[in-house]
GROMACS .gro file of C-alpha atoms in nm:
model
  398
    1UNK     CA    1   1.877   3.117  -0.638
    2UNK     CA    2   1.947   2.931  -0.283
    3UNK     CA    3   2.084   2.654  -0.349
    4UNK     CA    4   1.999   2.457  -0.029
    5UNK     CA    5   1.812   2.131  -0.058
    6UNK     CA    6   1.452   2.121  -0.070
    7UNK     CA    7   1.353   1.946   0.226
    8UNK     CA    8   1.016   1.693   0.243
    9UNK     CA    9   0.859   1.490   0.538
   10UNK     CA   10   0.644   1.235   0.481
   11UNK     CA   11   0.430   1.070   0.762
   12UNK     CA   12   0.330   0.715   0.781
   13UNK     CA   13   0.135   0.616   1.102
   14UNK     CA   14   0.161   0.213   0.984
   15UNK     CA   15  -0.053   0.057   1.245
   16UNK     CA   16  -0.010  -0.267   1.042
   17UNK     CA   17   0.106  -0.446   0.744
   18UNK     CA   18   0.294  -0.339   0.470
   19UNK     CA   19   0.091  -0.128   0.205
   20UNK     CA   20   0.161   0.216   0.362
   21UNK     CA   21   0.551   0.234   0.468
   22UNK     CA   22   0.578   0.021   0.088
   23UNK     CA   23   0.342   0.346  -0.081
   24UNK     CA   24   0.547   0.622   0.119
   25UNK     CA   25   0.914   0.460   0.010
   26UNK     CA   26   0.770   0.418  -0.388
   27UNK     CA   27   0.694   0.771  -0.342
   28UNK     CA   28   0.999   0.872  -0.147
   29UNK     CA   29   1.204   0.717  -0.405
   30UNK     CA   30   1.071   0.900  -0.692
   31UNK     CA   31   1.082   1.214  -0.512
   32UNK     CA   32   1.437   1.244  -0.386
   33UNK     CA   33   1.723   1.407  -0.606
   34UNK     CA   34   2.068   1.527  -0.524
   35UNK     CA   35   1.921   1.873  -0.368
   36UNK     CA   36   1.597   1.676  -0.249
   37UNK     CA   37   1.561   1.506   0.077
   38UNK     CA   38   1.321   1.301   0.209
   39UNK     CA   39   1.246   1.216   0.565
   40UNK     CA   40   0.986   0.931   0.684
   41UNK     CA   41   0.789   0.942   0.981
   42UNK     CA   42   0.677   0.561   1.036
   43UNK     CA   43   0.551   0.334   1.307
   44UNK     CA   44   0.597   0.067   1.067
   45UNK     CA   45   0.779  -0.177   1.316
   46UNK     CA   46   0.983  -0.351   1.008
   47UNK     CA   47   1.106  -0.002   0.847
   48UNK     CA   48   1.430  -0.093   0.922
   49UNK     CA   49   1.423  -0.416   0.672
   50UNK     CA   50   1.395  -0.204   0.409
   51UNK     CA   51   1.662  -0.090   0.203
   52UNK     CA   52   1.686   0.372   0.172
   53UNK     CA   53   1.870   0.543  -0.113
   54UNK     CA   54   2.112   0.808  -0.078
   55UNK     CA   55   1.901   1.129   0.041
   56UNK     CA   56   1.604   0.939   0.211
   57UNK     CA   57   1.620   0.838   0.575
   58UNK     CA   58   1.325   0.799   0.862
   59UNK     CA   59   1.279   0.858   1.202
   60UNK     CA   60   1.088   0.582   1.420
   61UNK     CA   61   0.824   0.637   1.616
   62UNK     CA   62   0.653   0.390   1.854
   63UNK     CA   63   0.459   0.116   1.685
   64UNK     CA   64   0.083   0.095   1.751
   65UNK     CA   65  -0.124  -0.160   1.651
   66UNK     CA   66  -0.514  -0.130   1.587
   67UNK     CA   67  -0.733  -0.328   1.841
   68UNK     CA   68  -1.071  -0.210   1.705
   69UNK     CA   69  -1.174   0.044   1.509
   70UNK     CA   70  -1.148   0.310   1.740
   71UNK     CA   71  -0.883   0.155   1.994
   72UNK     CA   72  -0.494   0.132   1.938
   73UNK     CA   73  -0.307  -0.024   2.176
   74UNK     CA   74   0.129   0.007   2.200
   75UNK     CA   75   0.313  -0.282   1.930
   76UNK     CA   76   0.637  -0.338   2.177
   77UNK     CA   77   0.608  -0.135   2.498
   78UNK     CA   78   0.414  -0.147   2.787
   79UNK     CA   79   0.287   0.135   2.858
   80UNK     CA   80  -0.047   0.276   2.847
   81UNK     CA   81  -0.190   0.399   2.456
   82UNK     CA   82  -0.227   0.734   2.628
   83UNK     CA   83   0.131   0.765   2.683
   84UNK     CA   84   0.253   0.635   2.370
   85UNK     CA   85   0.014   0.868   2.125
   86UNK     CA   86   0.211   1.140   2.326
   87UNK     CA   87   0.502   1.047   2.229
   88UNK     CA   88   0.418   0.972   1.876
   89UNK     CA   89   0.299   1.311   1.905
   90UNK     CA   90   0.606   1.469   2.057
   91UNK     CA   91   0.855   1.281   1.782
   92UNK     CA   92   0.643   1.389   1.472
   93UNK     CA   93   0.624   1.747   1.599
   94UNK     CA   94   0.944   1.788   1.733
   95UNK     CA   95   1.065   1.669   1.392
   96UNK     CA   96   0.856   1.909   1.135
   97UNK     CA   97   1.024   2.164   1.388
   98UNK     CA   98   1.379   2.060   1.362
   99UNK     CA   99   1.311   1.932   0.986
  100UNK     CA  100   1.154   2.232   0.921
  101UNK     CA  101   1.014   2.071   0.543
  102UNK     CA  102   0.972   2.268   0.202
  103UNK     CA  103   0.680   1.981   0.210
  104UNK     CA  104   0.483   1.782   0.424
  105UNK     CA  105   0.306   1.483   0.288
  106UNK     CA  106   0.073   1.246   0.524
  107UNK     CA  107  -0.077   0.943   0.417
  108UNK     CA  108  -0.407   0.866   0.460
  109UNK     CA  109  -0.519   0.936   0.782
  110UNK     CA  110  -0.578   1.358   0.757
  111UNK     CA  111  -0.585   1.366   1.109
  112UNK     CA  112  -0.302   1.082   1.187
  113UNK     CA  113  -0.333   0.840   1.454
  114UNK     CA  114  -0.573   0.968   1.749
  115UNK     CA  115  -0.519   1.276   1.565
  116UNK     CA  116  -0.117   1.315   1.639
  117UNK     CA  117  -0.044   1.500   1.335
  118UNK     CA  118  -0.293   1.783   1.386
  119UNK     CA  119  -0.064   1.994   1.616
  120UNK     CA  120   0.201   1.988   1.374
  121UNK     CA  121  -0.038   2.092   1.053
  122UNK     CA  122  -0.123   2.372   1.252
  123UNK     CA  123   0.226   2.458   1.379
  124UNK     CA  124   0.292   2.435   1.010
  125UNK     CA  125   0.015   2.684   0.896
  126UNK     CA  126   0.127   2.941   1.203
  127UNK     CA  127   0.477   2.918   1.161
  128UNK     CA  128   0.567   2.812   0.814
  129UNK     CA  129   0.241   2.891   0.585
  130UNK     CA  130   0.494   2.890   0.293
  131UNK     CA  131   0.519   2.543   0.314
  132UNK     CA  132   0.266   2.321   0.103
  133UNK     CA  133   0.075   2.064   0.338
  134UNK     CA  134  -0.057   1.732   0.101
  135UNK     CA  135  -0.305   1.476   0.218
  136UNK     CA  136  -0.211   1.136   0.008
  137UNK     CA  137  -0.535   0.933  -0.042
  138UNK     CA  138  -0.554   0.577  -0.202
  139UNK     CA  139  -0.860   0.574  -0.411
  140UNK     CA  140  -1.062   0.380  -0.184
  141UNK     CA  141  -1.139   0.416   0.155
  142UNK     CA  142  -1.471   0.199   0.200
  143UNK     CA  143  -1.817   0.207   0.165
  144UNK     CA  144  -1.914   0.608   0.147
  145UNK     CA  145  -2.196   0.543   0.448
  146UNK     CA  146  -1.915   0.443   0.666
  147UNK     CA  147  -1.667   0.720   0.521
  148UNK     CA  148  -1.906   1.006   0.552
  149UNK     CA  149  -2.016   0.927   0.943
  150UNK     CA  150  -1.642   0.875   1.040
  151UNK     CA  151  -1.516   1.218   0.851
  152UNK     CA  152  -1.828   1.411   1.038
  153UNK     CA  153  -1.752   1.250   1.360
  154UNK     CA  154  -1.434   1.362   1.379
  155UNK     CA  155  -1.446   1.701   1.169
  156UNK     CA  156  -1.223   1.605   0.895
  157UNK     CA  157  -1.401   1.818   0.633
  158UNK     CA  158  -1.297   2.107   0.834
  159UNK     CA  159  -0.963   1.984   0.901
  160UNK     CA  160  -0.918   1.909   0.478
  161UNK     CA  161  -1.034   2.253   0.406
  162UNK     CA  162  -0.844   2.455   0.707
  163UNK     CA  163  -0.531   2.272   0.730
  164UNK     CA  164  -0.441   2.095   0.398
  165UNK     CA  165  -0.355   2.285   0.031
  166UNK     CA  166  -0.365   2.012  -0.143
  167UNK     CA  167  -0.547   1.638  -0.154
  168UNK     CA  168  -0.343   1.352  -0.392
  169UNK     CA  169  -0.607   1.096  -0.432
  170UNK     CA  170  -0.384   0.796  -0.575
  171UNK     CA  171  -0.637   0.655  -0.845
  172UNK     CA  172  -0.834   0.745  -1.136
  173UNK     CA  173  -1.170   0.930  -1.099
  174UNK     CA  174  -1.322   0.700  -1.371
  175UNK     CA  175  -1.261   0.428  -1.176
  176UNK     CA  176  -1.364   0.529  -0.871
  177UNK     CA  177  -1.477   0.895  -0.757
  178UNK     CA  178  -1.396   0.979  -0.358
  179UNK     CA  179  -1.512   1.329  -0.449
  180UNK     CA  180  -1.895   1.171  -0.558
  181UNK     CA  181  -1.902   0.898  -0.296
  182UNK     CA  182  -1.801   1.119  -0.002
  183UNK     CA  183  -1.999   1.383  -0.023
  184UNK     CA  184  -1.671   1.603  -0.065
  185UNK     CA  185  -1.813   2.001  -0.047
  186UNK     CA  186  -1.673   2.159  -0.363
  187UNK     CA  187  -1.456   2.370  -0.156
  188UNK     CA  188  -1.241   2.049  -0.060
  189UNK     CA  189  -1.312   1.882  -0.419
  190UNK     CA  190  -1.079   2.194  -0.558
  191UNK     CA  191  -0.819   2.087  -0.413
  192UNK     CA  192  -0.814   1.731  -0.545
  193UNK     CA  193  -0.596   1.672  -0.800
  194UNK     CA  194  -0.662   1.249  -0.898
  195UNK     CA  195  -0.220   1.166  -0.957
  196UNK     CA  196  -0.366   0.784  -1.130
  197UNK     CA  197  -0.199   0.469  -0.977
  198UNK     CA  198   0.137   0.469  -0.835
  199UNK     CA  199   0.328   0.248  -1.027
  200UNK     CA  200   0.625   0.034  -0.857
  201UNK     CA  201   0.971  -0.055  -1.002
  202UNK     CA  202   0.989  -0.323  -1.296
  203UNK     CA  203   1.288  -0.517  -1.308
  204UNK     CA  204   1.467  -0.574  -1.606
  205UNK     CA  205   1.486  -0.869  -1.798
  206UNK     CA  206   1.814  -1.016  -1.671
  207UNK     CA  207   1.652  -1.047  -1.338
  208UNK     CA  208   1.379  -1.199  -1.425
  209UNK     CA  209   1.543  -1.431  -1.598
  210UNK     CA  210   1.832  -1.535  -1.321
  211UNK     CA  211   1.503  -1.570  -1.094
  212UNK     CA  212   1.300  -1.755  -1.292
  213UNK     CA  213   1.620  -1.971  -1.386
  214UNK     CA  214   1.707  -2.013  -1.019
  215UNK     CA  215   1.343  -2.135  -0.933
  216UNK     CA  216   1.358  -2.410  -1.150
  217UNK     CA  217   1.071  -2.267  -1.357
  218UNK     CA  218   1.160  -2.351  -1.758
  219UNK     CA  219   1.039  -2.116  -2.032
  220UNK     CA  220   0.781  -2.326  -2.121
  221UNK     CA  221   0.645  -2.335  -1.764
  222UNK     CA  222   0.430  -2.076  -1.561
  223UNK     CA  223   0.495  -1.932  -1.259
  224UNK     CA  224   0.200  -1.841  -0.876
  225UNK     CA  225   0.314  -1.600  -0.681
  226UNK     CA  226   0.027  -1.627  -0.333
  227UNK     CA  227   0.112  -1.352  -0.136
  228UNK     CA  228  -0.109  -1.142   0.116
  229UNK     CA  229   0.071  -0.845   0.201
  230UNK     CA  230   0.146  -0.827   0.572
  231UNK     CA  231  -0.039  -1.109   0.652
  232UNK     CA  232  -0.204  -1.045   0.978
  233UNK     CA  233  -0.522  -1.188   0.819
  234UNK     CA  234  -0.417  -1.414   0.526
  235UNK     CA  235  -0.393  -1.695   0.636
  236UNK     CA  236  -0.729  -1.826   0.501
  237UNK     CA  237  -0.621  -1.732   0.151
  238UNK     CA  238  -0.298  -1.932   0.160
  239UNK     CA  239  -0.452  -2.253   0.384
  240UNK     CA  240  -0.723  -2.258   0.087
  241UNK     CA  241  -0.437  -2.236  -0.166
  242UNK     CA  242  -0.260  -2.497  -0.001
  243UNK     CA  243  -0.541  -2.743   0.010
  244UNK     CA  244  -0.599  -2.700  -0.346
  245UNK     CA  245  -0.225  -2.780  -0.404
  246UNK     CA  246  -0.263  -3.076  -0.168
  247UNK     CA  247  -0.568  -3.204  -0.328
  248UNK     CA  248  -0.491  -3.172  -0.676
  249UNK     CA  249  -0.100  -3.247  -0.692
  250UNK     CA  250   0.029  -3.379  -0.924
  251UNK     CA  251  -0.206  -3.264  -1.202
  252UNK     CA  252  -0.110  -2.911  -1.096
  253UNK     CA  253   0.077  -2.753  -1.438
  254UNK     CA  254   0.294  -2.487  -1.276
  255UNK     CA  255   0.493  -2.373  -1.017
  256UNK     CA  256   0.458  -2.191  -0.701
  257UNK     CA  257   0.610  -1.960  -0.457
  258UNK     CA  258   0.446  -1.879  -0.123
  259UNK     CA  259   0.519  -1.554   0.086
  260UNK     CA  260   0.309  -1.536   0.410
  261UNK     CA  261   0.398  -1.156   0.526
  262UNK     CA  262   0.572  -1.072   0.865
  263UNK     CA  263   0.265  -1.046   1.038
  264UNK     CA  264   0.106  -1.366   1.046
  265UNK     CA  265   0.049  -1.479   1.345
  266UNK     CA  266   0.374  -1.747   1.422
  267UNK     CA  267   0.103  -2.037   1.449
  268UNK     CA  268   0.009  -1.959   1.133
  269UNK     CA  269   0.304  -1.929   0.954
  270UNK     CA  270   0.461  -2.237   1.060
  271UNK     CA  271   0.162  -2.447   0.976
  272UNK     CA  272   0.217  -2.264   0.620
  273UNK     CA  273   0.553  -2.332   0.646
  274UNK     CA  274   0.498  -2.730   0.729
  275UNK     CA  275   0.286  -2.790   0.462
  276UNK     CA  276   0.473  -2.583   0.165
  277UNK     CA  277   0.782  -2.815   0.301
  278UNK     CA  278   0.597  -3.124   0.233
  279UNK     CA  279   0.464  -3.072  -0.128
  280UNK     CA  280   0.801  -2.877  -0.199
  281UNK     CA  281   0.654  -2.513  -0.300
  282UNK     CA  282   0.892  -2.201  -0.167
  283UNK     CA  283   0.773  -2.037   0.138
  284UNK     CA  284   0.910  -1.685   0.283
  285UNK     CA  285   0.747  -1.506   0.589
  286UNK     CA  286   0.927  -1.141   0.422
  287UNK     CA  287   1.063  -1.080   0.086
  288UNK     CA  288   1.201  -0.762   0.081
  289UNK     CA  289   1.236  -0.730  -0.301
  290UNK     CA  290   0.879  -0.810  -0.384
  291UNK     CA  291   0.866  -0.684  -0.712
  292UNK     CA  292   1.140  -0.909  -0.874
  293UNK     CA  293   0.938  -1.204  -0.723
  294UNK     CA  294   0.597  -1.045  -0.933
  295UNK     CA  295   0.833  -0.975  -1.188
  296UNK     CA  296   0.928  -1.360  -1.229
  297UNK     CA  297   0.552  -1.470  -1.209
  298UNK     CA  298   0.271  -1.541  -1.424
  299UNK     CA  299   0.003  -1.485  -1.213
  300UNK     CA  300  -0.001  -1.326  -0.868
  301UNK     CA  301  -0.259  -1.503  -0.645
  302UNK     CA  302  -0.344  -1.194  -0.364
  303UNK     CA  303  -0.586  -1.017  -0.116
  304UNK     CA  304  -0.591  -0.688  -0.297
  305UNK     CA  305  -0.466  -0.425  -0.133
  306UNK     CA  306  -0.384  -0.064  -0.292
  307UNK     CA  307  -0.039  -0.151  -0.271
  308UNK     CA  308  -0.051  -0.514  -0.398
  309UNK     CA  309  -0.226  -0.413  -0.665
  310UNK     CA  310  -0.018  -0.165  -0.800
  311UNK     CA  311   0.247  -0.358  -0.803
  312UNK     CA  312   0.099  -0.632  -1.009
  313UNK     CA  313  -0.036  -0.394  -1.271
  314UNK     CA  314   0.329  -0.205  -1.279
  315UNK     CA  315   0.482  -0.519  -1.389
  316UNK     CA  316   0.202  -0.617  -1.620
  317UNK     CA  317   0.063  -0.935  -1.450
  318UNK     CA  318  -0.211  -1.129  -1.412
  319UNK     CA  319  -0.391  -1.125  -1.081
  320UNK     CA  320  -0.637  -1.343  -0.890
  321UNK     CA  321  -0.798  -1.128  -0.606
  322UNK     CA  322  -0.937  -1.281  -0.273
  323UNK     CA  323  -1.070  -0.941  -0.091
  324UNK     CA  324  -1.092  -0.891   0.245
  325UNK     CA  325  -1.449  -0.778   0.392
  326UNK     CA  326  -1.380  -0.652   0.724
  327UNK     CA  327  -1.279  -0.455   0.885
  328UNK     CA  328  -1.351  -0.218   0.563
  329UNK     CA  329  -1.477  -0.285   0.184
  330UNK     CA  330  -1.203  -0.146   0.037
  331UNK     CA  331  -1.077  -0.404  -0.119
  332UNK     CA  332  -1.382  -0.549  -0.220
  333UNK     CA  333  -1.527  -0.196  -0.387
  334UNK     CA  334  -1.155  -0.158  -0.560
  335UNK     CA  335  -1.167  -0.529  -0.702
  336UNK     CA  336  -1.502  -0.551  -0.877
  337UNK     CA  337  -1.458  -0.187  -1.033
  338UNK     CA  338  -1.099  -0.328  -1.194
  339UNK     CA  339  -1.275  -0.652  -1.274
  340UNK     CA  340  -1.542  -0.457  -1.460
  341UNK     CA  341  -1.218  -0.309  -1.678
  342UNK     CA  342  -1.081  -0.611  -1.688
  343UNK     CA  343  -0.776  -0.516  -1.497
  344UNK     CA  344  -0.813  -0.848  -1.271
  345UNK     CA  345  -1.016  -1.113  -1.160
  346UNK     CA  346  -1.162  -1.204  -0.802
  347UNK     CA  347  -1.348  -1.425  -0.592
  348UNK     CA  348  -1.524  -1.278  -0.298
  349UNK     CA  349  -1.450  -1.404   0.002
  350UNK     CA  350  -1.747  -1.609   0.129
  351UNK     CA  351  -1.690  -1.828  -0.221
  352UNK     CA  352  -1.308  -1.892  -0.176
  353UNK     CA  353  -1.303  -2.303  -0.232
  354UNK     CA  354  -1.010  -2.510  -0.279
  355UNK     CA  355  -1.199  -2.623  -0.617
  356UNK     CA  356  -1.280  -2.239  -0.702
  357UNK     CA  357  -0.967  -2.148  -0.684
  358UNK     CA  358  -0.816  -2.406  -0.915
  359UNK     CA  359  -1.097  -2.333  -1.179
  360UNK     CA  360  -1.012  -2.005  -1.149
  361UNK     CA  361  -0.637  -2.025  -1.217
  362UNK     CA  362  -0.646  -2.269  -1.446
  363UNK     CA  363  -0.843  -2.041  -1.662
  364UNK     CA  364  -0.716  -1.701  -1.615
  365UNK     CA  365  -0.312  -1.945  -1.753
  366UNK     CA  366  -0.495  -2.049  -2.059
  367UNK     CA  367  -0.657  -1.753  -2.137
  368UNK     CA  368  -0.496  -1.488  -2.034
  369UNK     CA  369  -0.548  -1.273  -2.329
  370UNK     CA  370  -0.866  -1.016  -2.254
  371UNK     CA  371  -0.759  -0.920  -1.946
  372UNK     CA  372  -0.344  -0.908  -2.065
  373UNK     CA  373  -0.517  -0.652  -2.304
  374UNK     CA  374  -0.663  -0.456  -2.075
  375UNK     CA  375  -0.339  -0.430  -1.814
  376UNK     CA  376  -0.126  -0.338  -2.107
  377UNK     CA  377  -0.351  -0.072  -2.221
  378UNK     CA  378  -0.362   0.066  -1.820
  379UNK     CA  379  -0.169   0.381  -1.734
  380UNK     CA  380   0.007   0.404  -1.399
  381UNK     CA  381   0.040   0.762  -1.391
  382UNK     CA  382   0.122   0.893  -0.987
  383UNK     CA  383   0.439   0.923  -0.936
  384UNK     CA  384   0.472   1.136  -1.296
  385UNK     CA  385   0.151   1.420  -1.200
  386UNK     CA  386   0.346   1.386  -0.794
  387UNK     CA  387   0.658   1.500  -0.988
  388UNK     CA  388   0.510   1.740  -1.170
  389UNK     CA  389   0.353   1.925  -0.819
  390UNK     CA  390   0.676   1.929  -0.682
  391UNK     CA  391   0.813   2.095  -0.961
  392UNK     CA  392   0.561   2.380  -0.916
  393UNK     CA  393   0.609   2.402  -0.545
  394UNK     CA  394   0.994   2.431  -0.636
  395UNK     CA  395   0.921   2.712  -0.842
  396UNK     CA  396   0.700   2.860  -0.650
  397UNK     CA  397   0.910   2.935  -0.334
  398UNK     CA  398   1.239   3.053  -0.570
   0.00000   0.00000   0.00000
């Protein structure tokens, strides 16, 4: 048997906040092994804040950042979009090239960014058809109307069934079926193999404890985490949190740590910042550890994103969803099927109130108990069936 490594890229196009560059590294991490490497393709602009294990490294490629839904415009440089999708481009194909992967895994976007990743899925099916091509899916995308219309405007049925072998949808099917709700021929639906939620790592109990310890928070107390991912749009959520704690301190029975995300706007942030200060809550713009701060909570006050959310449920916690609207549903679809399970609670966005959101807390602390049920009783298979594949592939090309 050759005993070289087994080589897989992974492509990220990370236009903005957190949820995909956090996905690709959870997966990354459970991928690697001592003959396994894994290489990252990301234009997530805070990559480099993150911590990589032995036999996982990226490669950087100009940040974008979305404008509209159609229009992209350069993060740092100044030059025009144009220009820097070509270069994108050039990087990520240059790279399968030199790379030359056992396995190429892109998240979500089957086409990448302004479709940079289709010259080197087709490179990859001329040159190296050996080597497996996987389209990683969350569940959700958004409402199937809007799905549908953008996958026929820009061909990516064709592209799924041409180009790809396999498609990972990251959820459960009885939670939510992409295959039903977007109009997937059965062609494509054959090659979708549902991996469950991809769970995140759970810290042990000596962290927790130091944390909880260092916060000030006694056994007897409970513990908010507010956090909205990147941030770029949460500042509503945590202004409206704020207010409540503003309005209602001292009555207010637990304790509370804030984490904005990098991407709030600076305005923002500070004003966050100011206020937390004054009523003498804990306030980060990044935590780069985020699961040892869910670990320490009780309840996890959040927007809702795939990657949020997994998180939460890996460490078993209850969770308070505020979900976005625009620019997609996603979020919205995602958190009233888990509420139906009980898997969390929400308030839709339109409702958020300073006095909502107190009711609602106060509530889900005392009881806790039918919905602690339910997240106990939930499986967070992913990175287990994603395992699995690559064992087949690995066989497979012996």
């Amino acid at each position: 048997m050759d005993q070289r490594t087994f080589n897989i890229l992974m492509y990220s196009h990370d236009t903005y906040g957190l949820g995909h560059i956090r996905r690709t590294m959870a997966i990354a991490e459970h991928l690697k092994g001592v003959d396994i490497n894994v290489l990252i393709l990301t234009g997530s602009p805070i990559a480099g804040r993150f911590s990589f294990s032995e036999q996982i490294d990226f490669v950087r490629i100009p940040g974008m950042i979305k404008k509209t839904n159609d229009e992209y415009l350069p993060l740092s440089i100044r030059i025009h979009p144009r220009h820097a999708i070509d270069i994108r481009k050039s990087i990520i194909t240059a790279t399968a090239k030199a790379f030359q992967p056992d396995l190429f895994i892109v998240d979500k976007e089957p086409l990448g960014l302004k479709k940079e990743v289709l010259p080197t899925l087709e490179w990859l099916r001329r040159c190296m058809p050996q080597t497996p091509t996987i389209l990683g899916l969350r569940d959700i995308m958004d409402e199937s109307s809007v799905v549908i219309a953008d996958w026929q405007k820009k061909e990516v049925y064709s592209v799924l069934d041409r180009l790809y072998s396999e498609i990972w949808i990251y959820g459960n099917r009885e939670l939510y079926d992409p295959i039903a709700e977007y109009d997937v021929p059965d062609v494509i639906g054959q090659k979708m193999i549902f991996t469950g939620y991809i769970p995140r790592k759970v810290p042990g109990k000596e962290i927790i404890r130091k944390l909880r310890k260092k916060f000030g928070v006694r056994d007897s107390e409970k513990l908010v985490l507010v956090t909205t991912g990147g941030g770029g749009d949460g500042y509503p959520v945590v202004d409206t949190f704020l207010s409540m704690l503003e309005r209602f301190q001292p009555d207010i029975p637990y304790k509370t740590m804030v984490v904005t995300g990098p991407f709030m706007p600076l305005r923002e942030r500070e004003d966050i910042q100011a206020r937390a200060k004054r009523i003498g809550i804990r306030c980060w713009d990044f935590y780069s550890k985020m699961e040892n701060l869910i670990a320490a909570s009780d309840l996890v006050v959040c927007m809702g994103g795939y990657n949020t959310v997994c998180e939460i449920l890996s460490q078993k916690k209850l969770a308070l969803v505020i979900p976005r609207e625009v620019p997609r549903k996603e979020q919205l679809i995602r958190a009233k099927a888990m509420n139906n399970r009980n898997l969390l609670a929400y308030i839709p966005w339109a409702q958020m109130t300073a006095d909502l959101l107190h009711e609602k807390i106060h509530d889900l602390l005392q009881t806790s108990d039918t919905f602690l049920s339910a997240i106990r009783a939930f499986s967070l298979t992913g990175l287990s069936v994603m395992r699995d594949r690559l064992s087949f592939f690995r066989q497979t090309l012996r």
